[in-house]
Coordinates of C-alpha atoms and ligand atoms in Angstrom, one line a residue:
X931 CA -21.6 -75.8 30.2
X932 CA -25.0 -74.0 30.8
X933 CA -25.3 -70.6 32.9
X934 CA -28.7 -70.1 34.7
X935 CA -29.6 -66.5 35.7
X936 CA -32.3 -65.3 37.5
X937 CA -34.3 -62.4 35.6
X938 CA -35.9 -60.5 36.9
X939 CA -37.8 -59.3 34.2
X940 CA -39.1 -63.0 33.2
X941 CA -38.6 -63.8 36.9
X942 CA -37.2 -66.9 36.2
X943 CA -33.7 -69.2 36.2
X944 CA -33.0 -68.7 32.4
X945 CA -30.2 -70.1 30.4
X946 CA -27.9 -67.3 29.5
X947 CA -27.6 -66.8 26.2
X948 CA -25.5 -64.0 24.7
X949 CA -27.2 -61.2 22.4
X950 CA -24.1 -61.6 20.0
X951 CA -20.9 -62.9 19.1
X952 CA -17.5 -61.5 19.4
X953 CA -14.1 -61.8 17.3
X954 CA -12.7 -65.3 17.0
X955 CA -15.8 -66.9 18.4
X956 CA -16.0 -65.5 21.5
X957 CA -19.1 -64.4 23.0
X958 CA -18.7 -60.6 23.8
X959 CA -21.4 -59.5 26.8
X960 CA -22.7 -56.4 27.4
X961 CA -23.0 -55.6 31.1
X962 CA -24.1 -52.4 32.6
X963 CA -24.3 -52.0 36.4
X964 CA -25.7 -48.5 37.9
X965 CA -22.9 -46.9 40.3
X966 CA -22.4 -45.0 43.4
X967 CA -24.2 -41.7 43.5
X968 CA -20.8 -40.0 44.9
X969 CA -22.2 -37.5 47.1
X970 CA -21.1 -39.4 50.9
X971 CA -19.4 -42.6 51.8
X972 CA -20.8 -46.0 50.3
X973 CA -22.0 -48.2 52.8
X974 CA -21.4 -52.2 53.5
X975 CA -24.9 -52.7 52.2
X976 CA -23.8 -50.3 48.9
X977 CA -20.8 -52.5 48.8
X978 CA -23.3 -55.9 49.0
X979 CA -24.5 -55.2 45.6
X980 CA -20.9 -54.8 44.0
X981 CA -19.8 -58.0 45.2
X982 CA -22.9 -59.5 43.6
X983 CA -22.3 -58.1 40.7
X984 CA -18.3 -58.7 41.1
X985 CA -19.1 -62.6 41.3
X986 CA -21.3 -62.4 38.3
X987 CA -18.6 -60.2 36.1
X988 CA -16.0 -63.7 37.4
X989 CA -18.7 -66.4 36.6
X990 CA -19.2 -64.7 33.0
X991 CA -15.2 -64.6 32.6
X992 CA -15.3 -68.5 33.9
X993 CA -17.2 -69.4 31.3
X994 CA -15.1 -67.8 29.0
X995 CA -17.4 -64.8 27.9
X996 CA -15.3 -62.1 26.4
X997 CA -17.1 -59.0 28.6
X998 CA -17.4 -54.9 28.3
X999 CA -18.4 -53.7 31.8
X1000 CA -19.6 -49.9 32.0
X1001 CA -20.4 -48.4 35.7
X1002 CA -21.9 -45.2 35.5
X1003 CA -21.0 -42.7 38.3
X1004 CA -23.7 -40.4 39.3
X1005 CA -22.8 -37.1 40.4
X1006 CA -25.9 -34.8 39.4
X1007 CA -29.2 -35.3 39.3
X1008 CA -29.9 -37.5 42.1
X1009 CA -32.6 -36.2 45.0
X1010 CA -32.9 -36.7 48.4
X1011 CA -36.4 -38.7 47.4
X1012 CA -35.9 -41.3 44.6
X1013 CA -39.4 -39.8 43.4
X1014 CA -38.3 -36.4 41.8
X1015 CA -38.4 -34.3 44.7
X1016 CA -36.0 -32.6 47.4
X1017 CA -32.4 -31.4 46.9
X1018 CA -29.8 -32.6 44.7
X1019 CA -28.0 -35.0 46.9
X1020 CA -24.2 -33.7 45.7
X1021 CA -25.7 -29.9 46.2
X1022 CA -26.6 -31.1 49.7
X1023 CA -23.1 -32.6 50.4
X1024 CA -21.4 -29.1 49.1
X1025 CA -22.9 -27.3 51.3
X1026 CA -22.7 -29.5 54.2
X1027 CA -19.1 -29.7 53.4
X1028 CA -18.3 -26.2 52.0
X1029 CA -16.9 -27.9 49.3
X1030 CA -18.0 -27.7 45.7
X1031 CA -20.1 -30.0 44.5
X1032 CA -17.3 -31.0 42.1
X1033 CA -15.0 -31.6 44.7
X1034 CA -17.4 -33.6 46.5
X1035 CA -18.0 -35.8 43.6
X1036 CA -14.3 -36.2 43.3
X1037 CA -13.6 -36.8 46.5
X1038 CA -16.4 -39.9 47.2
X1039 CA -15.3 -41.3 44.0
X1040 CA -11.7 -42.0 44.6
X1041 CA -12.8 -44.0 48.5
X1042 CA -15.3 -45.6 46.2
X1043 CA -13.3 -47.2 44.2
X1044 CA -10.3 -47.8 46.4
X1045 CA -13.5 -49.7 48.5
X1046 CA -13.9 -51.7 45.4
X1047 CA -9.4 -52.3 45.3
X1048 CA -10.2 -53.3 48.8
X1049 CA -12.8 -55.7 48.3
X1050 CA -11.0 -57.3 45.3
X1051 CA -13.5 -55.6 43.1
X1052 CA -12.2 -56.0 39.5
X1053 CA -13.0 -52.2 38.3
X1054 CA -15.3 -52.0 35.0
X1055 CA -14.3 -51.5 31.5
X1056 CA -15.6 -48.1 31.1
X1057 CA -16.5 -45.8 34.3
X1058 CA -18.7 -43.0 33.0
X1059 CA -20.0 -39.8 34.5
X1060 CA -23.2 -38.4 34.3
X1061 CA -21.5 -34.7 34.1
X1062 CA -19.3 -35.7 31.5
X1063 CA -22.3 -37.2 29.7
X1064 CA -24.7 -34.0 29.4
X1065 CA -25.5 -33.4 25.2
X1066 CA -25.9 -37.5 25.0
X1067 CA -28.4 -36.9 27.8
X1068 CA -30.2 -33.5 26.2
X1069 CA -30.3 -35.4 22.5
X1070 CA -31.7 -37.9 24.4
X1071 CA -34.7 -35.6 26.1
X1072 CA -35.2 -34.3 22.7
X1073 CA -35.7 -37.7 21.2
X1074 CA -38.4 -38.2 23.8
X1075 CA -40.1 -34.8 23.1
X1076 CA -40.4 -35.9 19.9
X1077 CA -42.2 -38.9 20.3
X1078 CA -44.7 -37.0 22.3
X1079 CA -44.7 -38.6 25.0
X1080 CA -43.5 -35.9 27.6
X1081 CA -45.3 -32.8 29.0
X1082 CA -43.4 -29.8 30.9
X1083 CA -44.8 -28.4 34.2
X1084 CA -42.9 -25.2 36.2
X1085 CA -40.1 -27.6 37.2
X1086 CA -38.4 -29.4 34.4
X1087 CA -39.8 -31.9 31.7
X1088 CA -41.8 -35.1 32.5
X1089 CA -42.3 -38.2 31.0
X1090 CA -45.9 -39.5 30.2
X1091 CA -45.9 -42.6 31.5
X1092 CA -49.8 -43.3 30.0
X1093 CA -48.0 -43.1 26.9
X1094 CA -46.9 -46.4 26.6
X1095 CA -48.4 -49.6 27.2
X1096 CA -46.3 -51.5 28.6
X1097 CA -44.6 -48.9 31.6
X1098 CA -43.8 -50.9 34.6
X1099 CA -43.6 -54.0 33.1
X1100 CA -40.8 -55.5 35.2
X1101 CA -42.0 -54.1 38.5
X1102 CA -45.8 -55.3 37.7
X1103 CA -46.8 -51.8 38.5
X1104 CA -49.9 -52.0 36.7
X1105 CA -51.6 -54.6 39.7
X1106 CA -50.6 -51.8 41.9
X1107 CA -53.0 -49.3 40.0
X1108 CA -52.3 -45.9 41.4
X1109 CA -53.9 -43.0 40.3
X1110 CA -53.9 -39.2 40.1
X1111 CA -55.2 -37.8 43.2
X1112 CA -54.9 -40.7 45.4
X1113 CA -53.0 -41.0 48.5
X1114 CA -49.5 -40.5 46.4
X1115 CA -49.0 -36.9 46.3
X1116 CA -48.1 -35.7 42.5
X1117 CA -47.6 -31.5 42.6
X1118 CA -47.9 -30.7 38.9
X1119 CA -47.5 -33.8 37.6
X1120 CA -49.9 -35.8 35.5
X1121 CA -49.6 -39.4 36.2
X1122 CA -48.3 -40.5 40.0
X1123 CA -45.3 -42.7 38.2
X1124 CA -44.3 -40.4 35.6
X1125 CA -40.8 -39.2 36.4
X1126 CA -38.8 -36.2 35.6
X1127 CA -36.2 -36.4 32.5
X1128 CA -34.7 -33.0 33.2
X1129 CA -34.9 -30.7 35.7
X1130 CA -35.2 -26.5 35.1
X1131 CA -33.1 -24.9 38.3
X1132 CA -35.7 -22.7 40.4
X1133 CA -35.2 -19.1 40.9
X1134 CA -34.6 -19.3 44.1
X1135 CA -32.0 -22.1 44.0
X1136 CA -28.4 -21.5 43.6
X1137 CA -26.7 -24.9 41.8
X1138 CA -23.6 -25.3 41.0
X1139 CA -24.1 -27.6 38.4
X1140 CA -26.6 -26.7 35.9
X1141 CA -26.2 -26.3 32.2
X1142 CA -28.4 -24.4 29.4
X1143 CA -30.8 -26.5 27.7
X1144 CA -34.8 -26.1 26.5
X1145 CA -34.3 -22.3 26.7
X1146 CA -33.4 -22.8 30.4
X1147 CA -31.1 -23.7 33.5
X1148 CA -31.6 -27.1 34.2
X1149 CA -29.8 -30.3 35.1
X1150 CA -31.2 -34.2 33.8
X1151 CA -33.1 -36.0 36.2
X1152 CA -31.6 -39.1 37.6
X1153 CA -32.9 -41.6 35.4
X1154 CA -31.7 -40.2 32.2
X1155 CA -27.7 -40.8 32.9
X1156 CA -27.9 -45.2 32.8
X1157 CA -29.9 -44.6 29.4
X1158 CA -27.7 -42.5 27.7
X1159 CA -24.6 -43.8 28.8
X1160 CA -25.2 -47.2 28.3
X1161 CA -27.0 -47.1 25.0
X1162 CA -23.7 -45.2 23.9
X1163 CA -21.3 -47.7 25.2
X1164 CA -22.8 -50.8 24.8
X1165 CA -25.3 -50.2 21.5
X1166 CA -29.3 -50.0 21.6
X1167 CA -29.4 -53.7 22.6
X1168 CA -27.1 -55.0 25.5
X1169 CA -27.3 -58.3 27.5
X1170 CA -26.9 -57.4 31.3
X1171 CA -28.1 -54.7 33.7
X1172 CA -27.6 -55.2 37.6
X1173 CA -28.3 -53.0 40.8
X1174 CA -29.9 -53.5 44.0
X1175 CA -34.0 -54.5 44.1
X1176 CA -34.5 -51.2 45.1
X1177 CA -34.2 -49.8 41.8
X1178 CA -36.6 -52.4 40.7
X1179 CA -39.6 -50.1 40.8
X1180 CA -38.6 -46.8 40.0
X1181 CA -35.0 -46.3 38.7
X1182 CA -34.9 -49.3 36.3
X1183 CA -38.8 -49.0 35.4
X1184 CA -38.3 -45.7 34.5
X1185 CA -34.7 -46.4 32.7
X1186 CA -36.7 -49.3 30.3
X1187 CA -39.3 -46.6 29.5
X1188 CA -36.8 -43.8 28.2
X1189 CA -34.6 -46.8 25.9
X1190 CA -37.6 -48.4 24.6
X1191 CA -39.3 -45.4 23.9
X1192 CA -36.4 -43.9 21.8
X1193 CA -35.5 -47.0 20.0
X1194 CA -38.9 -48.0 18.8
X1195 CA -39.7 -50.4 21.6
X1196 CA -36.7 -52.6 20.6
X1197 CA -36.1 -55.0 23.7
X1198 CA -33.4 -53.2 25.5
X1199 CA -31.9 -55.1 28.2
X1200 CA -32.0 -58.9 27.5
X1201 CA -31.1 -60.3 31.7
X1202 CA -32.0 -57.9 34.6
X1203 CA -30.2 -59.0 37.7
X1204 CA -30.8 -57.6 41.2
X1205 CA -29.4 -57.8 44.4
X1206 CA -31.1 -58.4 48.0
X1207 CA -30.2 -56.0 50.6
X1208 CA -28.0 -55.7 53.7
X1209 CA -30.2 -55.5 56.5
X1210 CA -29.3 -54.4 60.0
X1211 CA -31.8 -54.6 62.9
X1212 CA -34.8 -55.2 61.0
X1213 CA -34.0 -52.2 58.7
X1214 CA -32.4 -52.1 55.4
X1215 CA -28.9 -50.2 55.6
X1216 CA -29.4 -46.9 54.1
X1217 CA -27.2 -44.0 54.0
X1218 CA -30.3 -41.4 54.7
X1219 CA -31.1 -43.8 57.5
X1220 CA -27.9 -43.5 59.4
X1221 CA -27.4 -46.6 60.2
X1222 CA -24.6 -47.2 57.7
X1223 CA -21.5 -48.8 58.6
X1224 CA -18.3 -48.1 55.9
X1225 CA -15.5 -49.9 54.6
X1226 CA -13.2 -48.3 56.9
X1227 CA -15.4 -48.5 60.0
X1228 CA -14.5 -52.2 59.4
X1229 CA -11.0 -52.0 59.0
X1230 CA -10.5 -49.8 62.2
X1231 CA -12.2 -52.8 63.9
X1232 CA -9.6 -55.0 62.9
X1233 CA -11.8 -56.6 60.1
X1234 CA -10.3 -57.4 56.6
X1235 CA -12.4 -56.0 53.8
X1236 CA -12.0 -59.8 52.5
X1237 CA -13.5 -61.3 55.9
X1238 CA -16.2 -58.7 54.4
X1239 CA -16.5 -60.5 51.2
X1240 CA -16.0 -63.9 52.6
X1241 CA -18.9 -63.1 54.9
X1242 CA -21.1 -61.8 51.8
X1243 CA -20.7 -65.1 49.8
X1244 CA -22.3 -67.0 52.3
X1245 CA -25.6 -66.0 51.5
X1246 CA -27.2 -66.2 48.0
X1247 CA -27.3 -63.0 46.5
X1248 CA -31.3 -62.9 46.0
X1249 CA -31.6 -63.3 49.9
X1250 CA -31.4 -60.5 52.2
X1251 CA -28.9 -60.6 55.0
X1252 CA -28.9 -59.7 58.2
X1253 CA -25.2 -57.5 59.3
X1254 CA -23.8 -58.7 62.7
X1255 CA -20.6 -57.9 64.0
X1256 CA -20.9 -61.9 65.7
X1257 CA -21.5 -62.7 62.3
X1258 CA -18.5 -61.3 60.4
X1259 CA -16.4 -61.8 63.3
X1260 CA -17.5 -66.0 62.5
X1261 CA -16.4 -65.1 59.1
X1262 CA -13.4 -63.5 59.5
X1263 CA -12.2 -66.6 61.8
X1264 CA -14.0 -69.1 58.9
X1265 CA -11.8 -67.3 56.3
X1266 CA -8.7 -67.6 58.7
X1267 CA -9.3 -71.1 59.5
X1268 CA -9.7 -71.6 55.1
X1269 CA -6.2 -69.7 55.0
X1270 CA -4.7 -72.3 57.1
X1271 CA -5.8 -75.4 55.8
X1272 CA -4.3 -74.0 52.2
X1273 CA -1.0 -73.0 53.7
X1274 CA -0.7 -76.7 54.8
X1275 CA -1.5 -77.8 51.3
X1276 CA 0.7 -75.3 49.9
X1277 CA 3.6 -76.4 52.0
X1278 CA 2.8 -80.1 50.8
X1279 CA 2.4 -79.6 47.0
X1280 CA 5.8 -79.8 45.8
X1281 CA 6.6 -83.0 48.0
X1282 CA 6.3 -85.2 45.4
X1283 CA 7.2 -88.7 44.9
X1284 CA 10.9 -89.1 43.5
X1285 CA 10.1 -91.9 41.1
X1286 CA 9.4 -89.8 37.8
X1287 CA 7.7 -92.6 36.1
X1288 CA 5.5 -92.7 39.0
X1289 CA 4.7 -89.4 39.4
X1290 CA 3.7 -89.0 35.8
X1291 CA 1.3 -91.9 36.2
X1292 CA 0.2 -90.6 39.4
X1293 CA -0.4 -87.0 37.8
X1294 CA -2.0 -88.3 34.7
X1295 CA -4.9 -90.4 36.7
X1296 CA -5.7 -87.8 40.1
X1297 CA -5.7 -85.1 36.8
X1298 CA -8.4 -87.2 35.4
X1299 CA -10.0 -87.9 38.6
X1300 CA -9.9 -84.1 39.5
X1301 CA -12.5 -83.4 36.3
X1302 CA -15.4 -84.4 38.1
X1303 CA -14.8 -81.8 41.2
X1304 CA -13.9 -79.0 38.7
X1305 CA -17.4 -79.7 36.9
X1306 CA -19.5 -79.8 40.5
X1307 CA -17.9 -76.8 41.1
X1308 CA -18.7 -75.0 37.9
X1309 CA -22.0 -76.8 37.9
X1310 CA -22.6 -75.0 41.5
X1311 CA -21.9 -71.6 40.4
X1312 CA -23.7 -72.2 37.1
X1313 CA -26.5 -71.9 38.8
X1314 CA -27.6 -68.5 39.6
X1315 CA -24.4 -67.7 41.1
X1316 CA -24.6 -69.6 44.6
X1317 CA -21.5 -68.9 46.2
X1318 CA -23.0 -70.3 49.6
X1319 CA -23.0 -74.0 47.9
X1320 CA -19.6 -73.0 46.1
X1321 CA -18.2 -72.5 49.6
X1322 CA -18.9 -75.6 50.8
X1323 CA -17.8 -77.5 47.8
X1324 CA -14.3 -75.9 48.3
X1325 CA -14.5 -76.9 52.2
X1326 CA -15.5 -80.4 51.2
X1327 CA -12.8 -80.4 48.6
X1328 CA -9.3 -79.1 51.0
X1329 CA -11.2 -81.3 53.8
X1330 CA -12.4 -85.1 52.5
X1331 CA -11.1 -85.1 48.6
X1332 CA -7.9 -87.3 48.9
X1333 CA -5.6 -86.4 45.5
X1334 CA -2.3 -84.8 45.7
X1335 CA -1.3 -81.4 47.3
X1336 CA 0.1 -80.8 43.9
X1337 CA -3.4 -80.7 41.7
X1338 CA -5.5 -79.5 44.9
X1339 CA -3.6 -76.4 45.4
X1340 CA -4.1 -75.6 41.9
X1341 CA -7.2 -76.3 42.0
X1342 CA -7.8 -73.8 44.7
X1343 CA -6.4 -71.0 42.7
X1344 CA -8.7 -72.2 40.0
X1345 CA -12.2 -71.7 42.0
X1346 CA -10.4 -68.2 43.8
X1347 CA -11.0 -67.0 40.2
X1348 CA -14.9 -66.7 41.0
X1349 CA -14.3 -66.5 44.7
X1350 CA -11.4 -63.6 44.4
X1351 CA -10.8 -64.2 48.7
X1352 CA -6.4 -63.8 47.3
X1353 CA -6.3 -67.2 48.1
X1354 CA -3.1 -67.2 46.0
X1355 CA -1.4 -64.7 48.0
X1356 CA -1.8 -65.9 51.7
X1357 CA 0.8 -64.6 53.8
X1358 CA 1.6 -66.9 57.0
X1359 CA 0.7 -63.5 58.8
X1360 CA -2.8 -63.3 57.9
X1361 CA -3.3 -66.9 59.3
X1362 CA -2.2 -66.6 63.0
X1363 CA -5.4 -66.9 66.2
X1364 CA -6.0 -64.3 68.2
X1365 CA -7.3 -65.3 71.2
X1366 CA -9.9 -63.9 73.0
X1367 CA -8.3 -61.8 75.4
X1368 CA -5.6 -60.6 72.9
X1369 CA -8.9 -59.6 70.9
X1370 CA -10.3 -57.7 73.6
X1371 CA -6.9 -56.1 74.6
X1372 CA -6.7 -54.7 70.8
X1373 CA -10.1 -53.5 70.9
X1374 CA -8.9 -51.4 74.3
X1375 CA -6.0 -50.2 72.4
X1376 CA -8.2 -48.9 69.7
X1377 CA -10.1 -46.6 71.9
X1378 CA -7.3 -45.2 73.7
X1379 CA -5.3 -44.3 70.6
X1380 CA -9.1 -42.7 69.2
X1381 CA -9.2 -40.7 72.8
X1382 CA -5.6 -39.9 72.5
X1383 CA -4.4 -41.6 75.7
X1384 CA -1.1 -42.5 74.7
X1385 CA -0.3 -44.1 78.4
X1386 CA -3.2 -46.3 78.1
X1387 CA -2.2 -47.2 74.3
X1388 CA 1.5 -48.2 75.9
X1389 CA 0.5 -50.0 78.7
X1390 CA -2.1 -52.3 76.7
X1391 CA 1.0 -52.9 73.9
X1392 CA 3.0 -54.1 76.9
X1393 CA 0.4 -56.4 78.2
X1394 CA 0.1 -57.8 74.8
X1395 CA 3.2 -58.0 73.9
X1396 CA 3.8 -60.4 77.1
X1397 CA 1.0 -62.8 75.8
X1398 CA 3.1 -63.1 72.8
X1399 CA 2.1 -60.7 70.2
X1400 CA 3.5 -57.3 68.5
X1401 CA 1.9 -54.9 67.4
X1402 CA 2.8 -52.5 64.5
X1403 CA 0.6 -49.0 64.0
X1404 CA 0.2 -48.8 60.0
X1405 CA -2.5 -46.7 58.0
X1406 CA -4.6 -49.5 58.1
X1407 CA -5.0 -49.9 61.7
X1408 CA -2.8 -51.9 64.2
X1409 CA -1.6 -55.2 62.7
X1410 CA -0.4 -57.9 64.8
X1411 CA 2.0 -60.4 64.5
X1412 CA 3.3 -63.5 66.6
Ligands
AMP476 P1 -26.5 -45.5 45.6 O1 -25.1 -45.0 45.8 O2 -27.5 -45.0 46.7 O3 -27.1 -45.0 44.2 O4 -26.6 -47.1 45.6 C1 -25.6 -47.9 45.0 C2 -26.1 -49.3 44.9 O5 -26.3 -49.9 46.2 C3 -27.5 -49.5 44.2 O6 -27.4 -50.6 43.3 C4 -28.4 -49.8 45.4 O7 -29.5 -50.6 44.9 C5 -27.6 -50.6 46.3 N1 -28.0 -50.6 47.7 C6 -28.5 -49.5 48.5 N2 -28.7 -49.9 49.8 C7 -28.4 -51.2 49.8 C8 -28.4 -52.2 50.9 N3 -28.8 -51.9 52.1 N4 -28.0 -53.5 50.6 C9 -27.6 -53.8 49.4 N5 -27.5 -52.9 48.3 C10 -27.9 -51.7 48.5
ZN477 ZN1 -28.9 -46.7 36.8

């Protein structure tokens, strides 16, 4: 069956096709998505575009694609402004922290990806570094030098963006025809788009991680990492890069210019894929915004990191979303009420009729029947990934599709293989309502125990207890049973 992709690069739906095939005819993809830059917590919105990317990584495996998935984890070179200026955001944290910025890298990468565990994230193939990564990156800057196509000012070693034609080609950067001198304000550098490739450490700057290269101190610039990492894991030529649209412009602009430039101007990336933000109040969530809500923020509210994911698939990945806690409390009460209605087919499946010649018969003709939802339902998320319309076609199917428990259930598992809600592994805990004022009473609890005030944690237990429900205190919050 046909997968359709939007690419961003072409922006249009395209048929995927695969740049090659793999061992006993299956179609190995190449699929490179840019990762956390581990200097603080990621944020929901972080966490938006890993889901994405998690749903495409299931669709690919759907269609049975064979697939080697790198994530890059940046822990240098990254400044405060995308555009080559301020501090190094993992110098920053260190001394914020008084931490090194090793420790600091560390640190943010483990609750990254035990976010990702909690999310149902299935981790990549190959997590690479960007400090573990350094002579790929210097061989690569040398490459580049070569081709004449970079200049050096006081503060590291620039790439010429006039020197190719084609810069900014997936961003159409060129309509936006900004020049030298104008508004944008460049310091030393030639060209207001061309970006740093590595970065010399200033006198006055004390950085912990720096490493000798071009007869100096320095450190690459941000850019440089996804390049060299993924042209070494995946080959010259890979099928799939993902990230948020933010890196649309600058990041992933600049990343096409360094790979094309170094291999001759040999198509590097054959499908970009981007995701829409998070949005809160009218702003996009941003971590130097501080308005960012974490992972755990959530689960000390009582939320389920899969109520989280739930809520995410209900918009299309290309559209932005707007983050309210009405919102994903709708969504953790929709995934509930989905929990339910599985449990009763569950229960049901194996009651089955006694007759075995019957059954068979029976089997044989709902299995046949059952083709034509498993089809609409590949068919739906086929197309550009739309997990909102996949949803419903899984709603529609437990609700109106009358075939037996047996094959439905199964079924169910079978689509939770794009969905990944652990639809398999419902426990009859996770299903129970809380009502309103059991809600509220939990939330009360929760800001006693943060203010300490055991009496007023005690009393609010009792009161709940009385309408019915315990409570037990675990690591990941208070979890309540009937
Ligand atoms: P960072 O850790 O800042 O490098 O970002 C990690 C990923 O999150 C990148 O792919 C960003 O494009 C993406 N991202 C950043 N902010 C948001 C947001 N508000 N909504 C969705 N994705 C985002
Ligand atoms: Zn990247």
């Amino acid at each position: 069956m046909n997968l359709f992709l939007y690419n961003t690069l072409s922006k249009e739906k395209e048929k995927f096709k695969p740049l090659k095939k793999g061992l006993f005819n299956k179609e190995e993809v190449g699929l490179y998505t840019c990762g956390p830059t581990v200097y603080n917590y990621a944020h929901i919105g972080n966490l938006r575009t890993y889901v994405f990317e998690d749903i495409l990584k299931r669709t690919l495996k759907y269609n049975n694609y064979k697939i080697k998935h790198v994530m890059n984890i940046t822990d240098v070179g990254h400044l405060t402004d995308d555009a080559d200026n301020g501090e190094d955001k993992l110098e920053k944290s260190a001394q914020r922290e008084g931490k090194t910025a090793w420790e600091i890298a560390k640190f943010y990468t483990k609750k990254f990806q035990e976010n990702l565990h909690d999310l149902n994230i299935e981790e990549p193939d190959i997590w690479c570094r960007a400090t573990e990564h350094i002579p790929e990156q210097i061989k690569l800057v040398q490459q580049l030098i070569d081709k004449g196509v970079t200049y050096e000012t006081s503060d590291g070693i620039y790439f010429d963006t006039t020197k190719i034609n084609d810069y900014g080609k997936m961003a159409n950067l060129k309509n936006q025809n900004l020049k030298a001198g104008t508004r944008v304000k460049i310091g030393e550098k030639k060209n207001p788009h061309d970006f740093a490739l590595w970065k010399f450490s200033q006198p006055n700057e004390k950085r912990q991680m720096e490493w000798e290269a071009f007869g100096k101190k320095g450190f690459p610039g941000w850019h440089l990492e996804c390049s060299a990492m993924s042209m070494k894991y995946l080959g010259e030529q890979f099928d799939i890069h993902c990230g948020g649209v933010d890196h649309i412009p600058i990041h992933h602009t600049n990343e096409i210019a360094q790979s094309e430039t170094v291999t001759n101007k040999k198509p590097w990336v054959k499908y970009w894929l981007h995701g829409e933000f998070l949005i809160i109040d009218n702003d996009k969530m941003a971590k130097s915004a501080g308005n960012f809500i974490t992972l755990d923020t959530l689960k000390e509210k009582n939320i389920d990191p899969l109520a989280y994911r739930y809520f995410l698939l209900q918009t299309h990945y290309r559209k932005q979303l707007n983050f309210s806690w009405e919102a994903l409390e709708a969504a953790q009460n929709g995934l509930h009420n989905l929990y339910k209605e599985i449990l009763k087919i569950k229960k049901t499946a194996n009651q089955l009729p006694k007759n075995k010649n019957l059954l068979k018969n029976k089997l044989e003709t709902e299995e046949k029947l059952n083709k034509k939802n498993l089809k609409i339902f590949q068919e739906t998320i086929n197309n550009d990934l739309n997990t909102p319309a996949a949803l419903s076609f899984l709603w529609h199917y437990i609700k109106d599709v009358p075939l037996l428990e047996k094959i439905k259930y199964k079924t169910i598992l079978d689509f939770d293989k794009i969905f990944g809600l652990g639809l398999a592994n419902i426990k009859e805990t996770t299903q129970i309502e809380i009502p309103k004022n059991v809600q509220k009473l939990l939330k009360d609890r929760l800001v006693a125990r943060k203010n300490k005030n055991w009496t007023e944690s005690d009393r609010l237990r009792d009161e709940i207890n009385k309408l019915g429900f315990n409570i037990e205190d675990t690591k990941e919050g208070q979890k309540i049973t009937k």
